[in-house]
PDB file of C-alpha atoms in Angstrom:
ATOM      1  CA  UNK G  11      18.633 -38.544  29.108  1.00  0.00           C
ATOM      2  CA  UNK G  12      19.113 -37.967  25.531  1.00  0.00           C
ATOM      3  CA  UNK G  13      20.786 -34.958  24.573  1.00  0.00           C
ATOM      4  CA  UNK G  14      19.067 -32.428  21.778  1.00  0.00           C
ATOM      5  CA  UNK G  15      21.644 -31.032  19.484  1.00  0.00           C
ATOM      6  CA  UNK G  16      23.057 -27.758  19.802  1.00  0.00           C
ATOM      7  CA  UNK G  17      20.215 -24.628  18.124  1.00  0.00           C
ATOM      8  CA  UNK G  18      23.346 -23.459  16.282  1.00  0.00           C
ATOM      9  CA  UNK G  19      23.332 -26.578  14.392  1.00  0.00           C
ATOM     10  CA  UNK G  20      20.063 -27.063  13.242  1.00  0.00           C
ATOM     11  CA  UNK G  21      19.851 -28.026   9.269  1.00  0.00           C
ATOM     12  CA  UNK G  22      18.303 -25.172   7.320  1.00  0.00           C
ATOM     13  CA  UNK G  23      17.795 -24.976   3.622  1.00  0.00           C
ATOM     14  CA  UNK G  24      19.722 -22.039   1.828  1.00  0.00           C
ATOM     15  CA  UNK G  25      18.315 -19.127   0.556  1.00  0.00           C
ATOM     16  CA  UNK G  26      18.453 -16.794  -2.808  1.00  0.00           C
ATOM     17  CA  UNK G  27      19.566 -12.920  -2.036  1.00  0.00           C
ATOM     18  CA  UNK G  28      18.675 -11.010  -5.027  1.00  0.00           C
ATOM     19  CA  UNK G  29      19.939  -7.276  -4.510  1.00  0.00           C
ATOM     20  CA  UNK G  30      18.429  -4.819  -7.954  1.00  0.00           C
ATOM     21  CA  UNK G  31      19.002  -1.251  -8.296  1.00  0.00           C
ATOM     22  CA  UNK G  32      19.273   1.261 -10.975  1.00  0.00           C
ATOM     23  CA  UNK G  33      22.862   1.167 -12.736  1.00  0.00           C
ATOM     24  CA  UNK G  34      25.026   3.520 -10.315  1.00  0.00           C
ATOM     25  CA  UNK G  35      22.768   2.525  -7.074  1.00  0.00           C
ATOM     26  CA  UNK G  36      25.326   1.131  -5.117  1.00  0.00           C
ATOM     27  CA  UNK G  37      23.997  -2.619  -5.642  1.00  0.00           C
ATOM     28  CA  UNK G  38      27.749  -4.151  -6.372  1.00  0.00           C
ATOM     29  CA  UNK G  39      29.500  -2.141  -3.818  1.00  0.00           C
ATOM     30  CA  UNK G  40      26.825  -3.073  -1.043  1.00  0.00           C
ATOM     31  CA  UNK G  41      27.184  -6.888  -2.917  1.00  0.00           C
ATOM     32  CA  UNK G  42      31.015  -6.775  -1.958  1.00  0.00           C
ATOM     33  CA  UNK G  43      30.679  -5.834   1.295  1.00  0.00           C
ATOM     34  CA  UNK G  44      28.417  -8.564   2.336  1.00  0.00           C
ATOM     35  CA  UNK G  45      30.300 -11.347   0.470  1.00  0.00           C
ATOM     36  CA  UNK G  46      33.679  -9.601   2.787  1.00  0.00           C
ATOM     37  CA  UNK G  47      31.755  -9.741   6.297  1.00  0.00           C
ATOM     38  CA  UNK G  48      29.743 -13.271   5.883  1.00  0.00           C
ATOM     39  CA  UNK G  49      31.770 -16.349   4.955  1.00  0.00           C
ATOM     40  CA  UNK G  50      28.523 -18.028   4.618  1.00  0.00           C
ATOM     41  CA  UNK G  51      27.120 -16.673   1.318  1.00  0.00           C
ATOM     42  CA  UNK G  52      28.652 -16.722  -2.447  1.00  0.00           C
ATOM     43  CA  UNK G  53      28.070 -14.949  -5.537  1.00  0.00           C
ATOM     44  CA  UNK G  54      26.306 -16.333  -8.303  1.00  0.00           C
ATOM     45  CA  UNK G  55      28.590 -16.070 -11.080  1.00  0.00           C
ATOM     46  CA  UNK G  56      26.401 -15.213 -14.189  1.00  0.00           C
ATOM     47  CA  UNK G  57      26.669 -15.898 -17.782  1.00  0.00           C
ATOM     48  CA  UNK G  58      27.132 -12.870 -19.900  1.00  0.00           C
ATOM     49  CA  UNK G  59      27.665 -11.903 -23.630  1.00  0.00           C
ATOM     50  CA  UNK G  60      29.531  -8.573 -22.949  1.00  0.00           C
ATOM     51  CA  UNK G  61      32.761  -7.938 -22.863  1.00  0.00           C
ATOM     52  CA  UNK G  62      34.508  -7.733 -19.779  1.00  0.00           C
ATOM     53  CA  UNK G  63      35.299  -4.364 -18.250  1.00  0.00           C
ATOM     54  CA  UNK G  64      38.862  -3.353 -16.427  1.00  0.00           C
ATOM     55  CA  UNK G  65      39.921  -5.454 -13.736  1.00  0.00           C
ATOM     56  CA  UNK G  66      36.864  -8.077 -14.360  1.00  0.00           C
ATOM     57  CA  UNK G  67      37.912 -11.750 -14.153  1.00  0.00           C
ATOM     58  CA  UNK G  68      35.906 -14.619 -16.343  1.00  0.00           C
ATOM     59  CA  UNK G  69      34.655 -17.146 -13.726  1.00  0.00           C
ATOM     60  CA  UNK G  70      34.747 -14.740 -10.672  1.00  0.00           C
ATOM     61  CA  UNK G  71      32.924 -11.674 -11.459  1.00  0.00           C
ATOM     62  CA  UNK G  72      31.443 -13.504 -14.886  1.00  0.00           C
ATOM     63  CA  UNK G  73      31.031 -16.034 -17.231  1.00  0.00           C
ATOM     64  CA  UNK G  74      31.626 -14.423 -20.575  1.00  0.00           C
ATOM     65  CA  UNK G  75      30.399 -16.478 -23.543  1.00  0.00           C
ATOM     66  CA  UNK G  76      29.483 -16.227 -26.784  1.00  0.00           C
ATOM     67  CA  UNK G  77      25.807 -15.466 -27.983  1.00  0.00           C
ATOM     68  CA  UNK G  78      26.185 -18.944 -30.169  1.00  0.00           C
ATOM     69  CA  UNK G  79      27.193 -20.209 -26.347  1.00  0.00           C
ATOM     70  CA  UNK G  80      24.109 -18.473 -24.769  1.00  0.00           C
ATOM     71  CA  UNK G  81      21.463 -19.705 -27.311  1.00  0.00           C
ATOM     72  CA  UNK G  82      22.630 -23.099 -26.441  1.00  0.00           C
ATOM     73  CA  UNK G  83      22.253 -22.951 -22.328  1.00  0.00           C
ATOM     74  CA  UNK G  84      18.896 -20.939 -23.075  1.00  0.00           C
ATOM     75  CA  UNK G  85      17.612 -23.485 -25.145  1.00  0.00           C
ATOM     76  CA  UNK G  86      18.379 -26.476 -22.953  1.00  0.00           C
ATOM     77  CA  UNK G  87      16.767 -25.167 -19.667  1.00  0.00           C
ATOM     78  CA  UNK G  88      20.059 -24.507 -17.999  1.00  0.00           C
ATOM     79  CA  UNK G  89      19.726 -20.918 -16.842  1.00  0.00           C
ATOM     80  CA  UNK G  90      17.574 -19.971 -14.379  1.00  0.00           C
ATOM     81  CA  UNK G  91      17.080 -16.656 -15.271  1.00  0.00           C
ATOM     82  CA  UNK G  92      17.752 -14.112 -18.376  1.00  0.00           C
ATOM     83  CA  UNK G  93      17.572 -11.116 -19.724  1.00  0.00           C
ATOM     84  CA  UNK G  94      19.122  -8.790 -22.212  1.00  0.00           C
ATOM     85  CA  UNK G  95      20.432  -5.503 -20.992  1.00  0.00           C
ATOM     86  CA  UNK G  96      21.951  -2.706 -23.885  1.00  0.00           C
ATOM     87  CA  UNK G  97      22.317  -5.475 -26.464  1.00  0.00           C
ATOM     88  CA  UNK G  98      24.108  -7.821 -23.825  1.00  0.00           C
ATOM     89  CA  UNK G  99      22.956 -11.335 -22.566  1.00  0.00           C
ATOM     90  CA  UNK G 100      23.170 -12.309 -19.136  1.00  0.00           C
ATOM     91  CA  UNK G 101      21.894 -15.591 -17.020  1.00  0.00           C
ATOM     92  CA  UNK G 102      21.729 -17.887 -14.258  1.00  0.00           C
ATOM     93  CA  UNK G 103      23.129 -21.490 -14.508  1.00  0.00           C
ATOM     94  CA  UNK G 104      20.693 -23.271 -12.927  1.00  0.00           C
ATOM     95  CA  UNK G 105      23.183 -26.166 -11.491  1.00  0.00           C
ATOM     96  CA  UNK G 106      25.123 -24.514  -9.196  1.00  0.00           C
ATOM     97  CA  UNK G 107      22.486 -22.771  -7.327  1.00  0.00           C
ATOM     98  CA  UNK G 108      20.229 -25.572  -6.773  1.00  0.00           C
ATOM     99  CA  UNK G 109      23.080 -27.928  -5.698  1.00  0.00           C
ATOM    100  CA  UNK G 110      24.014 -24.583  -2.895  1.00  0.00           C
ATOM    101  CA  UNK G 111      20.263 -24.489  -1.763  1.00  0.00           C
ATOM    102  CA  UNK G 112      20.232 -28.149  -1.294  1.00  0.00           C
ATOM    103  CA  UNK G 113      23.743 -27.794   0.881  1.00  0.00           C
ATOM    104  CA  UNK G 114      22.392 -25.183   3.303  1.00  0.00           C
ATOM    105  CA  UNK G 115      24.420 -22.802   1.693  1.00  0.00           C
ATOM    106  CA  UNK G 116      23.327 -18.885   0.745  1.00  0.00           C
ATOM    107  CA  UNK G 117      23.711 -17.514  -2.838  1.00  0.00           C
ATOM    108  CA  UNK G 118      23.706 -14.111  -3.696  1.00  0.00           C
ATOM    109  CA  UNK G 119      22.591 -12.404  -7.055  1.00  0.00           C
ATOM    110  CA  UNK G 120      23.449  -9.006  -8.270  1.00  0.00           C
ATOM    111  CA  UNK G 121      20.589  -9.051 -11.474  1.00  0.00           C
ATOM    112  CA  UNK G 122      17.556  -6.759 -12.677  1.00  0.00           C
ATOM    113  CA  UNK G 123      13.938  -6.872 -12.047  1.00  0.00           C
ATOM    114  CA  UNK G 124      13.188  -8.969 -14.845  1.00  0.00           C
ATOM    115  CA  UNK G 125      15.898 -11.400 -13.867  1.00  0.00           C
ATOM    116  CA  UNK G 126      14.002 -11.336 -10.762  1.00  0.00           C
ATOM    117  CA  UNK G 127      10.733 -11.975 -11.994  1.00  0.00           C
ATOM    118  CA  UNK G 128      12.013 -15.216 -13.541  1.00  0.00           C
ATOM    119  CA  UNK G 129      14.077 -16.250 -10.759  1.00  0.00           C
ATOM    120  CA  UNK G 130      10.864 -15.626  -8.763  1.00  0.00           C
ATOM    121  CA  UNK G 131       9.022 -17.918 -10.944  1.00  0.00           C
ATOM    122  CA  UNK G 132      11.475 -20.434 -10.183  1.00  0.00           C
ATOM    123  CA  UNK G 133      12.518 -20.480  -7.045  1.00  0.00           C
ATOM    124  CA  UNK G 134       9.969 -18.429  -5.208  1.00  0.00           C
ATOM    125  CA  UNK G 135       9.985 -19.869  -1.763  1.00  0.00           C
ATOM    126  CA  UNK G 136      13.984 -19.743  -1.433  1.00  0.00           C
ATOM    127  CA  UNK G 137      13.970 -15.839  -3.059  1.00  0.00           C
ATOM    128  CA  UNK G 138      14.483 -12.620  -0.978  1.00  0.00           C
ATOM    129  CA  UNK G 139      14.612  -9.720  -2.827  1.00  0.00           C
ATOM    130  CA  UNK G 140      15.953  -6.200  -1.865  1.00  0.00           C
ATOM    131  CA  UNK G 141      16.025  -3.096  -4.236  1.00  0.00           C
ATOM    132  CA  UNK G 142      18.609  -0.220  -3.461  1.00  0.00           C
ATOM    133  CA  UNK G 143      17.606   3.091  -3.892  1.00  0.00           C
ATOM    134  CA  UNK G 144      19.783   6.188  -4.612  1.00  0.00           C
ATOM    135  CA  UNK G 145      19.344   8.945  -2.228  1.00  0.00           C
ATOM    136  CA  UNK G 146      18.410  11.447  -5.122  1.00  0.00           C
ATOM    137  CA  UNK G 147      17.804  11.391  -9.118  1.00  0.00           C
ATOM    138  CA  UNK G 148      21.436  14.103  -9.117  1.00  0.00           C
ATOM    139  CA  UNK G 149      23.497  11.307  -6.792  1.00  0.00           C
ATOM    140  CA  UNK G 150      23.248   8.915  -9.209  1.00  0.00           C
ATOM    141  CA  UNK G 151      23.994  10.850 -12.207  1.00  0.00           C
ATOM    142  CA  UNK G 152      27.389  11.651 -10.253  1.00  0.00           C
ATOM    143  CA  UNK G 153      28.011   8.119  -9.476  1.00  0.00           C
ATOM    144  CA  UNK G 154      27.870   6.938 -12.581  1.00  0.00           C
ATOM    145  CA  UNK G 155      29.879   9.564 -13.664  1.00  0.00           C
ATOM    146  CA  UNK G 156      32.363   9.342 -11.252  1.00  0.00           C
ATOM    147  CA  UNK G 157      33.044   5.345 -11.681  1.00  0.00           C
ATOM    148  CA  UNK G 158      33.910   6.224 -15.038  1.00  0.00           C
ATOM    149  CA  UNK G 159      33.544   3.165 -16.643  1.00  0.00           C
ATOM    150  CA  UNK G 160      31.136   4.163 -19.454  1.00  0.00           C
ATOM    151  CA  UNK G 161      30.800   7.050 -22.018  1.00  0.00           C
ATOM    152  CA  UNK G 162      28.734  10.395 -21.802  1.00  0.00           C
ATOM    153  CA  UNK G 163      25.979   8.317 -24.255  1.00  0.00           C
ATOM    154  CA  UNK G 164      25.842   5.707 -22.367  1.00  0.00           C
ATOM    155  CA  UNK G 165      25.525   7.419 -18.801  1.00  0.00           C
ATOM    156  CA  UNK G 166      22.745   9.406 -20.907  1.00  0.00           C
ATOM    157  CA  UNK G 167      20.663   6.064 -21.788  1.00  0.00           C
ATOM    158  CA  UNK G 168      21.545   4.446 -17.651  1.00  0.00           C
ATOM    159  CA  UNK G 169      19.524   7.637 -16.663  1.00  0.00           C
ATOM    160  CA  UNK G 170      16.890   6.962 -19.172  1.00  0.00           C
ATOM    161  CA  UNK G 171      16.245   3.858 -18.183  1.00  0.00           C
ATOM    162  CA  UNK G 172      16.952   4.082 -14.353  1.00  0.00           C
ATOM    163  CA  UNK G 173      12.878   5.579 -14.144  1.00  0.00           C
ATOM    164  CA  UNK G 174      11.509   2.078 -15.505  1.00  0.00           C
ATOM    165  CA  UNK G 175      13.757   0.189 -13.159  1.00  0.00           C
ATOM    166  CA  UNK G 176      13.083   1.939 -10.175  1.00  0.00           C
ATOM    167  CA  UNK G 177       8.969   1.583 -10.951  1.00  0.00           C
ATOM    168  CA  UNK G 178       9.437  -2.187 -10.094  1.00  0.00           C
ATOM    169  CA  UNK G 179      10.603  -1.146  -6.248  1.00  0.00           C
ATOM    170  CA  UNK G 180       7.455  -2.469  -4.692  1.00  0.00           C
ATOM    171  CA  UNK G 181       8.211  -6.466  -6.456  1.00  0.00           C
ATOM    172  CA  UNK G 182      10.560  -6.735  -3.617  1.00  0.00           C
ATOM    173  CA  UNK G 183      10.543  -7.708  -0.109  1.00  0.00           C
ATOM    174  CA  UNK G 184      12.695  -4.618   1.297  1.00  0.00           C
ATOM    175  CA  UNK G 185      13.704  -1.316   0.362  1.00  0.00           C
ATOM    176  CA  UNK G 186      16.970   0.298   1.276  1.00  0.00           C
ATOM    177  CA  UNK G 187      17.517   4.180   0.421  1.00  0.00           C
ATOM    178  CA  UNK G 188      21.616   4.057  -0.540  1.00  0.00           C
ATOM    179  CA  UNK G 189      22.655   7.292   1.218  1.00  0.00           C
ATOM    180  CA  UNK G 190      25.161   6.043   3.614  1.00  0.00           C
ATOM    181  CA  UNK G 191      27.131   2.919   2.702  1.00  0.00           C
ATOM    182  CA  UNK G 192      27.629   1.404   6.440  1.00  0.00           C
ATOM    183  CA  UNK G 193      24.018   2.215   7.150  1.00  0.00           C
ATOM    184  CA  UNK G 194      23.091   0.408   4.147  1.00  0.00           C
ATOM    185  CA  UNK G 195      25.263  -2.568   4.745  1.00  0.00           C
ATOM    186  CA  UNK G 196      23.810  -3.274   8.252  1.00  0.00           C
ATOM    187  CA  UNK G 197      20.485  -3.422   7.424  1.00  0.00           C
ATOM    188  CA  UNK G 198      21.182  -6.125   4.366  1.00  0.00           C
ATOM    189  CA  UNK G 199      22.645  -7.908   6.766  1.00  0.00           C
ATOM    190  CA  UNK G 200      20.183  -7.671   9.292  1.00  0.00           C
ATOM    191  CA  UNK G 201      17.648  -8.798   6.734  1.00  0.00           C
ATOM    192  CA  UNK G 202      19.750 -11.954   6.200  1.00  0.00           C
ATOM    193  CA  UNK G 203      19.983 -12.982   9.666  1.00  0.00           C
ATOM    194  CA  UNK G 204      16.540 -12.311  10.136  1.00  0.00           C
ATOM    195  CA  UNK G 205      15.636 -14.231   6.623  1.00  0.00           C
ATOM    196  CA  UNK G 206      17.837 -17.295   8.072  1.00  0.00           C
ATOM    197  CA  UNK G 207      15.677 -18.126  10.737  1.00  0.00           C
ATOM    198  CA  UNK G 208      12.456 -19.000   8.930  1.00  0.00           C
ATOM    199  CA  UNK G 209      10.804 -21.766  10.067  1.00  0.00           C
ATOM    200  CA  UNK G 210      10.669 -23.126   6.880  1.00  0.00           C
ATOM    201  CA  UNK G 211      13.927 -22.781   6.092  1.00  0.00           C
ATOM    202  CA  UNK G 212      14.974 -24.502   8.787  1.00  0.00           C
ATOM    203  CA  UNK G 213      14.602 -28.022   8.169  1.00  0.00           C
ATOM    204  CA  UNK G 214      16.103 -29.789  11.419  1.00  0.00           C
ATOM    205  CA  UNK G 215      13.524 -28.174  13.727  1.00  0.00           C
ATOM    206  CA  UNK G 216      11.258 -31.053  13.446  1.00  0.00           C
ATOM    207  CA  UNK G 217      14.022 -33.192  14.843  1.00  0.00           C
ATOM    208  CA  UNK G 218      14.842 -30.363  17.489  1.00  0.00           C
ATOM    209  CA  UNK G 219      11.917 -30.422  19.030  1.00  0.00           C
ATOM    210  CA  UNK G 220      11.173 -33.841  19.061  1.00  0.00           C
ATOM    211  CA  UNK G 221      14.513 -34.854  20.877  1.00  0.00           C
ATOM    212  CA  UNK G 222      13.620 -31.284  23.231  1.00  0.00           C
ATOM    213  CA  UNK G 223      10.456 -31.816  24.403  1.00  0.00           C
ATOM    214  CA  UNK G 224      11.811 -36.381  24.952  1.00  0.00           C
ATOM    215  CA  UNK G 225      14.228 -34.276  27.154  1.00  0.00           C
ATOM    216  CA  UNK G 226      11.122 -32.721  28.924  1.00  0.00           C
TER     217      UNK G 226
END
């Protein structure tokens, strides 16, 4: 009798994990934690024009490039996605992710709503988006005072614009309030186990079943 393969090994497509918040939101923490606890999903490593902050590396936490650099990937179709944020560029290569999808491997993206909107537009069926919340409007004034990585003006025009951002909550797919850090954590990654297992994403099950029920 012919033996079906193991369920554990059944070819799946990868999927897109977009996490948006407001600035302060918790969105990179919560993106660090998952990347620690799940070997099977990697950052997207964007393209940026800003400078990097303390401790950032170029090619791990960015790709910082020149605007003249930018134009030039914009204007050839190689980003996926972009947007500019305070007078700053940032965007998707489109290689890397496509060759990951194709691979069965996740990739996870730490970008805005309108990044996600284009990304969308692109790649709809392989997108799950999540938006983090902050618990209250006062929480995230202390957070991003509190990481202090930016000035009092600048904290000033992250609260400004945090309203706008957070009107685009109901684009997404889920919603997680950011009170508690470990709560928040487990239910991304419940949403990514559960996300996994979508038929369509799972490409082998045709062959599953057809050597299953030949077992039958």
């Amino acid at each position: 009798m012919k033996m079906t393969r193991s369920p554990t090994n059944i070819p799946r497509r990868g999927l897109l994990l977009v996490m948006s918040s407001p600035s302060g939101a918790g969105k990179t923490t919560l993106s660090r934690r998952l990347l620690a606890s799940d070997p099977n999903i990697a950052m997207s490593v964007s393209v940026t024009t800003r400078a990097p902050r303390p401790g950032e590396v170029n090619g791990k936490d960015y790709h910082f490039i020149t605007q003249e650099e930018f134009a030039r990937l914009r204007d050839r179709g190689d980003l996926l996605e972009y947007a500019e944020v305070f007078g700053n560029f940032y965007g998707t290569p489109k290689r890397p992710v496509t060759e990951a999808l194709q691979a069965g491997r996740d990739v996870l993206f730490d970008i805005d709503w309108q990044g996600t909107q284009q990304l969308g537009a692109a790649m709809g069926e392989d997108l799950v988006r999540i938006f983090i919340l902050p618990p209250t409007a006062e929480e995230l004034r202390e957070r991003l005072i509190g990481r202090a990585q930016d000035s009092a003006s600048t904290v000033a025009k992250r609260m400004a614009k945090a309203a706008d951002e957070i009107s685009h909550w109901p684009e997404y797919d889920y919603v997680i309030v950011n009170e508690d850090l470990d709560t928040a954590s487990a239910e991304i990654e419940a949403i990514l186990r559960a996300e996994r297992l979508r038929r369509r994403r799972r490409l082998g099950l045709t062959q599953f079943v057809r050597e299953l029920t030949q077992g039958l």
